[in-house]
mmCIF file of C-alpha atoms in Angstrom:
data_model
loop_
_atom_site.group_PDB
_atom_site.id
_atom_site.type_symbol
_atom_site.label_atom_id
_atom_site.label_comp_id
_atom_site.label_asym_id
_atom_site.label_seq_id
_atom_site.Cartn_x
_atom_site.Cartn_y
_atom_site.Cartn_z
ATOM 1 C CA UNK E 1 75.662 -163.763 16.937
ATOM 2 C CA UNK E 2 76.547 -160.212 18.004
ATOM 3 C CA UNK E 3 79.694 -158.396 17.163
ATOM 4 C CA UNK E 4 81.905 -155.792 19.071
ATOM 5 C CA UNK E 5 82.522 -152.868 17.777
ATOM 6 C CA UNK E 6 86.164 -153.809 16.593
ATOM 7 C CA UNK E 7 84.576 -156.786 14.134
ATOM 8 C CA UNK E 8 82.329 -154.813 12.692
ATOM 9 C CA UNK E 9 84.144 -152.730 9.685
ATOM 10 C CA UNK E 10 84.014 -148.601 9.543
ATOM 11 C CA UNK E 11 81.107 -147.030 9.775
ATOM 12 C CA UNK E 12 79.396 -149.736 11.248
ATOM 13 C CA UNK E 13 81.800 -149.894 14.510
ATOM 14 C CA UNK E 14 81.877 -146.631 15.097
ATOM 15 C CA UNK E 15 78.078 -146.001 14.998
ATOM 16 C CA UNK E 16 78.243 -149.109 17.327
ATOM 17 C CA UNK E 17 80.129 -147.350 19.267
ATOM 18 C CA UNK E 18 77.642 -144.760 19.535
ATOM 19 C CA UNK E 19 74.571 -147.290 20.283
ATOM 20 C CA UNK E 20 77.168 -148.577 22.932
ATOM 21 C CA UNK E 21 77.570 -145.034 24.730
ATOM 22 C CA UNK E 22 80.637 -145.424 24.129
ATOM 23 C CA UNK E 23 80.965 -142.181 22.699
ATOM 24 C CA UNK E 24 85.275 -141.696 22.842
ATOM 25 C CA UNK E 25 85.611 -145.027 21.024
ATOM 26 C CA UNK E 26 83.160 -143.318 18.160
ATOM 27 C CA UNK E 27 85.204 -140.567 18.028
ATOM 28 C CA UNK E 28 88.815 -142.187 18.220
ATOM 29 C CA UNK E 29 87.445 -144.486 15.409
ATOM 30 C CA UNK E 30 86.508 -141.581 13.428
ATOM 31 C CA UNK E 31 89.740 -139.935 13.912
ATOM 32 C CA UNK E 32 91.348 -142.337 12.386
ATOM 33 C CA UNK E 33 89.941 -141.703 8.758
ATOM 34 C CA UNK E 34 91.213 -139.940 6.417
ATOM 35 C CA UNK E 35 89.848 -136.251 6.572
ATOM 36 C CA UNK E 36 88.660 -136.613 3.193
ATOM 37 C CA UNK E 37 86.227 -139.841 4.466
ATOM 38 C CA UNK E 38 82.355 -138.604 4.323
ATOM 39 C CA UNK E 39 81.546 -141.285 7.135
ATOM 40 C CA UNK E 40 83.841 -140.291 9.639
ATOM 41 C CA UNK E 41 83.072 -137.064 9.584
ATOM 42 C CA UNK E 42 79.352 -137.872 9.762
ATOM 43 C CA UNK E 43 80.368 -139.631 12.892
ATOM 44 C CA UNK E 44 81.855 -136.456 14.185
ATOM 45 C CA UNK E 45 79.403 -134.340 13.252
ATOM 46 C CA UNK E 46 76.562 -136.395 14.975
ATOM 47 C CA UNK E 47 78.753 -136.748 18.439
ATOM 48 C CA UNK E 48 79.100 -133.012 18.071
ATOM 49 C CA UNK E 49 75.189 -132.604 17.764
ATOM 50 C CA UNK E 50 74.766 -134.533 20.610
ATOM 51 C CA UNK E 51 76.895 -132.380 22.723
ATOM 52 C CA UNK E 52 75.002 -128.859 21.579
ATOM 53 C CA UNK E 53 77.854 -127.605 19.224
ATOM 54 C CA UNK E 54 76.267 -127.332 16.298
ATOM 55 C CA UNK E 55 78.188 -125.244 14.728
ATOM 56 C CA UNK E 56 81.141 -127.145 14.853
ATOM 57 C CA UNK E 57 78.968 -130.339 13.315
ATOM 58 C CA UNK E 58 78.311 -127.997 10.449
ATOM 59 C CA UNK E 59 81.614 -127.380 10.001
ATOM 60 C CA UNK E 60 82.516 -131.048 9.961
ATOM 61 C CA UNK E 61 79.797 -131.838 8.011
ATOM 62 C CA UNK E 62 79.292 -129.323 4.905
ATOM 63 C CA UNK E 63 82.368 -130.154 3.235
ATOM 64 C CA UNK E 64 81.900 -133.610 3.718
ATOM 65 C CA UNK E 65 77.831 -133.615 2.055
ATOM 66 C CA UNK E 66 79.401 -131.330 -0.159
ATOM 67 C CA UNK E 67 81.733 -134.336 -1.995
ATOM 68 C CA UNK E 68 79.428 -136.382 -1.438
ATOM 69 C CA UNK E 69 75.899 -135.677 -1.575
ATOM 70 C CA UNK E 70 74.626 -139.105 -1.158
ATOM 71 C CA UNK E 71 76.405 -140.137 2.452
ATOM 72 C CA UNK E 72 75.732 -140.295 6.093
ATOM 73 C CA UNK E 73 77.449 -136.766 6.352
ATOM 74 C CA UNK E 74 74.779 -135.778 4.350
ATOM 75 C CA UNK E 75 72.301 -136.901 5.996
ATOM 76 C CA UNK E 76 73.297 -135.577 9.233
ATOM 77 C CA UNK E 77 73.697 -132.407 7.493
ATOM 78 C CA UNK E 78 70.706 -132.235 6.820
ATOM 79 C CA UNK E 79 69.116 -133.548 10.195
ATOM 80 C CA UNK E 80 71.011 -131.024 11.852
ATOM 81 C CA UNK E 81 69.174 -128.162 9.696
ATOM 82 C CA UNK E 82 65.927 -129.406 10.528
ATOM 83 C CA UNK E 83 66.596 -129.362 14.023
ATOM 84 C CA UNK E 84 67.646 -125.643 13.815
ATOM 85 C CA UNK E 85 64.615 -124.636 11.807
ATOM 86 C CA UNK E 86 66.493 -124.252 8.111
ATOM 87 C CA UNK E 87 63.902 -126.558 6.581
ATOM 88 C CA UNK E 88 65.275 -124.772 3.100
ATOM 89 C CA UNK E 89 68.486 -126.505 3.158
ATOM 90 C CA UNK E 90 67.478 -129.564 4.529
ATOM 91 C CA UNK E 91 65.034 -130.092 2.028
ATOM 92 C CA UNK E 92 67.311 -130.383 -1.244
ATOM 93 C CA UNK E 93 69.485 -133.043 1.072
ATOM 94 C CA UNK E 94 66.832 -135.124 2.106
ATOM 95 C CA UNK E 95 65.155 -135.225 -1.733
ATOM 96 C CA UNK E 96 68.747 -136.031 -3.180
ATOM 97 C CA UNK E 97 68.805 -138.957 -0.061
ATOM 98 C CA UNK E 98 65.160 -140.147 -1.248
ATOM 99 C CA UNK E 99 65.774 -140.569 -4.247
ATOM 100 C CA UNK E 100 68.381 -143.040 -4.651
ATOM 101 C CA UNK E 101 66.008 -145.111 -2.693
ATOM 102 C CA UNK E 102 64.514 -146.723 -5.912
ATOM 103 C CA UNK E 103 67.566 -147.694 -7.719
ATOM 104 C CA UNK E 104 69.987 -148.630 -4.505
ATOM 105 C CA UNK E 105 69.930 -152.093 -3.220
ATOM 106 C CA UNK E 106 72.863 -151.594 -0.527
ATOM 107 C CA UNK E 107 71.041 -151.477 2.876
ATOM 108 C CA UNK E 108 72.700 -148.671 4.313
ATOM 109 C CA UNK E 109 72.093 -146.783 1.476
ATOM 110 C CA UNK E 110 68.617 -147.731 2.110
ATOM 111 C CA UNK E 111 68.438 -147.191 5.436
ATOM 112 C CA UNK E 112 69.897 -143.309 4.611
ATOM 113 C CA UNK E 113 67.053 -142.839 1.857
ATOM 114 C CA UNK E 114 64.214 -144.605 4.607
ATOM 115 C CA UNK E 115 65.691 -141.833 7.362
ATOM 116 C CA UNK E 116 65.477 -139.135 5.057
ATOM 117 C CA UNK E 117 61.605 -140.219 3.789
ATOM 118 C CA UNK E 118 60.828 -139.860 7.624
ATOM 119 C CA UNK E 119 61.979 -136.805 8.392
ATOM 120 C CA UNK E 120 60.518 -135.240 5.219
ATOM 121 C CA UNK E 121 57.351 -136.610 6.776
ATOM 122 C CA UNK E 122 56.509 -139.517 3.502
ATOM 123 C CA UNK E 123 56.327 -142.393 6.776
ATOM 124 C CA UNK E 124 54.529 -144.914 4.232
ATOM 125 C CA UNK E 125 57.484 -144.149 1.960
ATOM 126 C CA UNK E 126 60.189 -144.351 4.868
ATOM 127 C CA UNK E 127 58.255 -147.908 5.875
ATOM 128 C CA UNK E 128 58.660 -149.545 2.950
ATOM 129 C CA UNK E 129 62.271 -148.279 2.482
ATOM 130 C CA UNK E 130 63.502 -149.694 5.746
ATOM 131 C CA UNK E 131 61.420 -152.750 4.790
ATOM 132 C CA UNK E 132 64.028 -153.286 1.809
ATOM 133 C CA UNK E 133 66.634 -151.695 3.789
ATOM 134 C CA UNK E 134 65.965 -154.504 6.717
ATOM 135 C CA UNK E 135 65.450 -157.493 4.482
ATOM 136 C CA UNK E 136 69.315 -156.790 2.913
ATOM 137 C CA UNK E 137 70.962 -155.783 6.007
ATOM 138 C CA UNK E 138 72.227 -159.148 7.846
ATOM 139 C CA UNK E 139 71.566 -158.636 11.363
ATOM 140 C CA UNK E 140 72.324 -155.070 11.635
ATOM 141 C CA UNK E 141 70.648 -153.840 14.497
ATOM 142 C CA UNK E 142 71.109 -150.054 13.354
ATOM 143 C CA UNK E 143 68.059 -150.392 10.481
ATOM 144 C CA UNK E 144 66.326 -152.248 12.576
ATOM 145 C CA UNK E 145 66.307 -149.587 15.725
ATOM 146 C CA UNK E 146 65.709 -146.851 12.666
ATOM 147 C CA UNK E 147 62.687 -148.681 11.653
ATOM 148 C CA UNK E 148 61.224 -149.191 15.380
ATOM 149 C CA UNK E 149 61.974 -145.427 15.490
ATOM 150 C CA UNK E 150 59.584 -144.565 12.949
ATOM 151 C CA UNK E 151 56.840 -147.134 14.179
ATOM 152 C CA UNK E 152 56.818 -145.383 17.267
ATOM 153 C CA UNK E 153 56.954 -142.076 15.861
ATOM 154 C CA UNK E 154 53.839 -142.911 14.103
ATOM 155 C CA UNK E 155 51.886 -144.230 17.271
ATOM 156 C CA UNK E 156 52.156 -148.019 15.922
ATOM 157 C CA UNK E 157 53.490 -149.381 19.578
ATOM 158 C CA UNK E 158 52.928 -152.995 18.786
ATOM 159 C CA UNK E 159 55.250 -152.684 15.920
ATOM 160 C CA UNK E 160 57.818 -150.057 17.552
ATOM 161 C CA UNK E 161 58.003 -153.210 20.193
ATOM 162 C CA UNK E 162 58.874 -155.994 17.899
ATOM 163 C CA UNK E 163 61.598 -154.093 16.117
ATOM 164 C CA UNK E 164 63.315 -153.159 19.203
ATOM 165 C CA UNK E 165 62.890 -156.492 20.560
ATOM 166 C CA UNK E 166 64.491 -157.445 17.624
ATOM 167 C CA UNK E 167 67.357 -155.151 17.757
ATOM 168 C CA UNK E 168 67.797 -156.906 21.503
ATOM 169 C CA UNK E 169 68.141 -160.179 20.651
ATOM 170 C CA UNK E 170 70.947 -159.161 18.002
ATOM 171 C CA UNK E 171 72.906 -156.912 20.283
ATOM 172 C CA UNK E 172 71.585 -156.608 23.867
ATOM 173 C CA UNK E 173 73.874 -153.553 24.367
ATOM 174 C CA UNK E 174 72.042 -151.154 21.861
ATOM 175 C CA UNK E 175 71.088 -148.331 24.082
ATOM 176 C CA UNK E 176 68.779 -146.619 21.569
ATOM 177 C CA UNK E 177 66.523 -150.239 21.193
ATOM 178 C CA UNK E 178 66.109 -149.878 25.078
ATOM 179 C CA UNK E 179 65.064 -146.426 24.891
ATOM 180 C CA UNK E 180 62.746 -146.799 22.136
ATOM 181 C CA UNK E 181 61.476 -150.224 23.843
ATOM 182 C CA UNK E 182 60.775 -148.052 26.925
ATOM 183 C CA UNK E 183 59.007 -145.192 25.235
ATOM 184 C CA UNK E 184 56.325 -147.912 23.033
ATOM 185 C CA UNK E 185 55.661 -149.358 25.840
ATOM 186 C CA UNK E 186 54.659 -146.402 28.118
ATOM 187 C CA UNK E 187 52.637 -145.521 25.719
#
């Protein structure tokens, strides 16, 4: 059965929110956390990526990956370098995210370690991650959409279309599933 965004506890809701497009809930459920919280301001610092100020997302977002080296703030962190060319600090991020991968059994943990094996480019890696990731996560359509994400990125349609399907049948209002369900299948 799918949840709202208000059943679902922090981060989940507000990355929900996200998925939702609706992007001021994310960020009024964000702003809510303490300062201090990794996962809020991973929240922030994604929304502000989104909107082109990247600069501000590093400013949420160093501090954060800084305490803790391990969360969705750092992830994002290092996402955002990649996207802006510093490959040299994304790199020591994304290792540090891979490699709690083999000791972890949480599934967003997982999912963070399976993110950061695809964007250092280790897909079988990734795969295999969000496999465990998956099988642990209860219904959360978030891993799910992840894993379709790197099936498609890795030109395996068929398999890009059953996660997203997937991802559908637990919440019919995740935007990214539709999006990625679109793209497989024009290809």
């Amino acid at each position: 059965a799918q949840q709202s965004e208000q059943q679902l506890p922090f981060p989940r809701s507000a990355w929900a929110a996200i998925a939702h497009g609706a992007l001021a809930d994310a960020e009024s459920l964000a702003r809510t956390r303490s300062a201090e919280d990794p996962e809020a301001a991973a929240v922030l610092g994604h929304l502000a990526v989104r909107k082109g100020q990247y600069e501000d997302a590093r400013k949420v977002l160093q501090p954060a990956a800084s305490k803790a080296p391990l969360s969705t703030a750092a992830l994002e962190l290092a996402l955002l370098h990649q996207r802006l060319g510093r490959a040299d600090a994304a790199l020591p991020l994304l290792e540090a995210l891979l490699g709690q991968a083999s000791t972890a059994s949480d599934p967003d943990l997982l999912a963070r370690a399976g993110r950061a094996a695809q964007a250092l480019g280790r897909a079988q890696d990734a795969n295999t991650i969000f496999r465990s990731a998956n099988a642990g996560a209860n219904g959360y359509p978030a891993i799910e959409a992840a894993w379709g994400g790197l099936f498609l990125e890795k030109f395996q349609e068929a398999e890009a279309v059953r996660s997203f399907q997937a991802v559908i049948k637990m919440d019919p209002r995740w935007a990214p599933a539709h999006a990625g369900l679109a793209w497989a299948l024009a290809d």
